[in-house]
Short mmCIF file of C-alpha atoms in Angstrom, two decimals:
data_model
loop_
_atom_site.label_atom_id
_atom_site.label_comp_id
_atom_site.label_asym_id
_atom_site.label_seq_id
_atom_site.Cartn_x
_atom_site.Cartn_y
_atom_site.Cartn_z
CA MET A 121 35.27 84.79 38.72
CA ALA A 122 38.12 83.88 36.20
CA VAL A 123 38.26 85.85 32.94
CA ARG A 124 39.46 84.35 29.76
CA ASN A 125 39.34 86.95 26.99
CA VAL A 126 40.56 85.99 23.34
CA HIS A 127 40.79 88.04 20.28
CA GLU A 128 42.25 86.54 17.16
CA ARG A 129 42.62 87.39 13.48
CA ARG A 130 43.63 85.22 10.52
CA ILE A 131 45.85 87.51 8.23
CA ALA A 132 46.56 86.65 4.56
CA ALA A 133 50.37 87.16 5.07
CA PRO A 134 53.17 84.90 5.96
CA PRO A 135 53.47 84.17 9.67
CA GLU A 136 57.06 85.68 9.59
CA ARG A 137 55.76 88.95 8.51
CA ILE A 138 53.16 89.21 11.21
CA GLY A 139 55.77 87.84 13.81
CA ALA A 140 58.12 90.86 12.98
CA LEU A 141 55.13 93.17 13.89
CA LEU A 142 55.19 91.40 17.38
CA ASP A 143 58.89 91.86 17.66
CA GLY A 144 58.49 95.65 17.26
CA LEU A 145 56.29 96.02 20.31
CA ALA A 146 57.15 98.96 22.61
CA SER A 147 59.75 100.13 20.04
CA GLU A 148 59.88 103.81 18.88
CA ASP A 149 58.08 102.87 15.65
CA ASP A 150 55.79 100.17 17.09
CA PRO A 151 54.09 98.51 13.98
CA LEU A 152 51.59 96.69 15.99
CA TRP A 153 50.28 98.66 19.08
CA PRO A 154 47.68 101.34 18.05
CA VAL A 155 49.43 104.33 19.36
CA ALA A 156 47.42 106.80 17.46
CA HIS A 157 44.49 106.18 19.78
CA TRP A 158 45.74 104.43 22.82
CA PRO A 159 48.58 105.04 25.50
CA ARG A 160 51.80 103.67 24.06
CA MET A 161 53.15 100.48 25.32
CA ARG A 162 56.50 101.08 27.18
CA LEU A 163 58.98 98.48 28.24
CA GLU A 164 62.18 99.00 29.95
CA PRO A 165 64.84 98.22 28.72
CA GLY A 166 62.83 97.05 25.68
CA LEU A 167 61.06 93.87 24.55
CA ALA A 168 62.79 91.06 26.52
CA VAL A 169 62.08 88.68 29.38
CA GLY A 170 62.37 90.68 32.61
CA ALA A 171 61.35 93.96 30.95
CA THR A 172 58.86 96.11 32.93
CA GLY A 173 56.36 98.60 31.87
CA GLY A 174 52.83 98.82 30.43
CA HIS A 175 50.40 101.17 28.95
CA GLY A 176 48.24 103.66 30.74
CA PRO A 177 47.42 102.39 34.05
CA VAL A 178 48.06 98.70 33.23
CA ARG A 179 51.51 97.53 34.33
CA TYR A 180 53.27 94.24 33.64
CA THR A 181 56.53 92.32 33.44
CA VAL A 182 57.60 90.25 30.32
CA VAL A 183 57.65 86.69 31.52
CA ALA A 184 58.14 84.92 28.16
CA TYR A 185 59.34 85.94 24.72
CA GLU A 186 59.96 83.70 21.65
CA PRO A 187 60.90 86.07 18.74
CA GLY A 188 58.35 86.20 16.05
CA ARG A 189 56.04 83.80 17.75
CA GLN A 190 54.94 84.78 21.37
CA VAL A 191 55.27 87.44 24.08
CA ARG A 192 53.60 86.93 27.57
CA PHE A 193 53.23 89.68 30.24
CA ARG A 194 52.45 88.98 33.81
CA PHE A 195 50.13 91.93 35.36
CA THR A 196 51.74 93.97 38.27
CA GLY A 197 49.00 96.55 38.10
CA PRO A 198 46.38 97.90 38.63
CA ALA A 199 45.68 96.34 42.01
CA GLY A 200 43.67 93.18 41.83
CA PHE A 201 44.76 91.98 38.41
CA ASP A 202 46.13 88.54 38.97
CA GLY A 203 47.03 87.02 35.70
CA HIS A 204 48.65 87.60 32.29
CA HIS A 205 48.05 88.48 28.74
CA GLU A 206 49.92 87.20 25.72
CA LEU A 207 50.30 87.65 21.79
CA THR A 208 50.99 84.70 19.62
CA VAL A 209 51.49 84.30 16.06
CA ARG A 210 51.09 80.83 14.55
CA PRO A 211 50.96 79.59 11.02
CA ALA A 212 47.64 78.34 9.66
CA ASP A 213 47.33 75.34 7.36
CA ASP A 214 46.96 77.64 4.31
CA GLY A 215 50.21 79.57 4.93
CA THR A 216 48.53 82.59 6.42
CA ALA A 217 49.08 83.80 10.01
CA LEU A 218 46.90 83.57 13.03
CA LEU A 219 47.48 86.47 15.41
CA ARG A 220 45.88 85.72 18.82
CA HIS A 221 45.81 87.82 22.07
CA THR A 222 44.73 85.89 25.13
CA LEU A 223 44.13 87.41 28.51
CA LEU A 224 43.68 85.23 31.66
CA LEU A 225 42.77 87.13 34.72
CA VAL A 226 41.47 86.39 38.27
CA PRO A 227 40.22 89.90 39.53
CA HIS A 228 40.28 90.63 43.23
CA GLY A 229 39.10 93.49 45.32
CA PRO A 230 38.31 96.64 43.38
CA ALA A 231 39.26 94.86 40.06
CA ARG A 232 36.05 92.66 40.34
CA LEU A 233 34.21 95.86 39.43
CA SER A 234 36.87 97.83 37.31
CA TRP A 235 37.65 94.90 34.86
CA PRO A 236 33.98 94.45 33.64
CA LEU A 237 32.87 98.14 33.89
CA PHE A 238 36.10 100.04 32.71
CA PHE A 239 38.91 97.76 31.59
CA ARG A 240 37.22 95.12 29.47
CA PRO A 241 35.41 97.34 27.07
CA LEU A 242 38.70 99.54 26.58
CA HIS A 243 40.81 96.46 26.36
CA ASN A 244 38.50 94.94 23.66
CA ALA A 245 38.67 98.15 21.63
CA LEU A 246 42.43 98.39 21.85
CA ILE A 247 43.09 94.77 20.86
CA GLU A 248 40.83 94.98 17.94
CA ASP A 249 42.57 98.14 16.79
CA ALA A 250 45.95 96.36 17.02
CA LEU A 251 44.53 93.35 15.01
CA ASP A 252 43.40 95.97 12.44
CA ARG A 253 47.01 97.38 12.26
CA ALA A 254 48.44 93.87 11.86
CA GLU A 255 45.93 93.03 9.02
CA ARG A 256 46.67 96.44 7.29
CA SER A 257 50.46 95.69 7.69
CA GLY A 258 50.12 92.14 6.30
CA THR A 259 47.65 92.81 3.48
CA GLY A 260 47.46 96.53 2.75
CA THR A 261 43.87 96.82 3.89
CA VAL A 262 41.38 95.77 6.70
CA ALA A 263 38.45 93.74 5.53
CA ARG A 264 36.18 94.61 8.50
CA PRO A 265 37.72 97.52 10.55
CA ALA A 266 36.83 97.41 14.32
CA ARG A 267 34.39 100.02 15.38
CA TRP A 268 34.20 101.46 18.99
CA SER A 269 30.92 100.97 20.94
CA PRO A 270 29.18 104.05 22.30
CA TYR A 271 30.22 102.83 25.74
CA THR A 272 33.74 102.70 24.74
CA ARG A 273 33.73 106.26 23.39
CA LEU A 274 31.98 107.41 26.55
CA LEU A 275 34.78 105.78 28.71
CA ARG A 276 37.54 107.35 26.61
CA THR A 277 35.92 110.74 26.89
CA ALA A 278 35.73 110.39 30.58
CA ALA A 279 39.31 109.13 30.97
CA ARG A 280 40.52 112.10 28.83
CA ALA A 281 38.46 114.52 31.11
CA ALA A 282 39.86 113.00 34.28
CA ARG A 283 43.49 113.24 32.92
CA ARG A 284 42.98 116.86 31.99
CA GLY A 285 41.59 117.49 35.53
CA ARG A 286 44.85 116.13 37.20
CA ALA A 287 47.14 117.98 34.72
CA PRO A 288 49.22 120.76 36.16
CA ARG A 289 48.12 124.19 35.21
#
């Protein structure tokens, strides 16, 4: 079962402005990643081909980076995630920007269950939150803000409880 998961947003802003958000990924003041509600994206030594890192339990290596236009990450974890995800910024015909996140994945072993039951709903919510940040940055507002499903809220609550249970006392 191959997975192709695409999220995109046309933003009424110049592609260069939205591309600059992409270039700030994993920086201290990351303007794109929704750090208020999700684990911070970290890359060592920073956004560049060969950098390693991830967010939460998801690990990856940067395998392609074209400033202002595209960054691709190859999954290195969790186990069974064989594929990549990428963010691209493209100019639209009307001078606006098209920001797209594409995930291509062939799950193996436990990922055949963990992707659809756990990772996919959280991934979808995180990416829509990032697209909201991009739209707000580009236009000053968000026309239709993303909303988390009840299932996503349940998963986030369970994940928080699990982290607290493992935390040193």
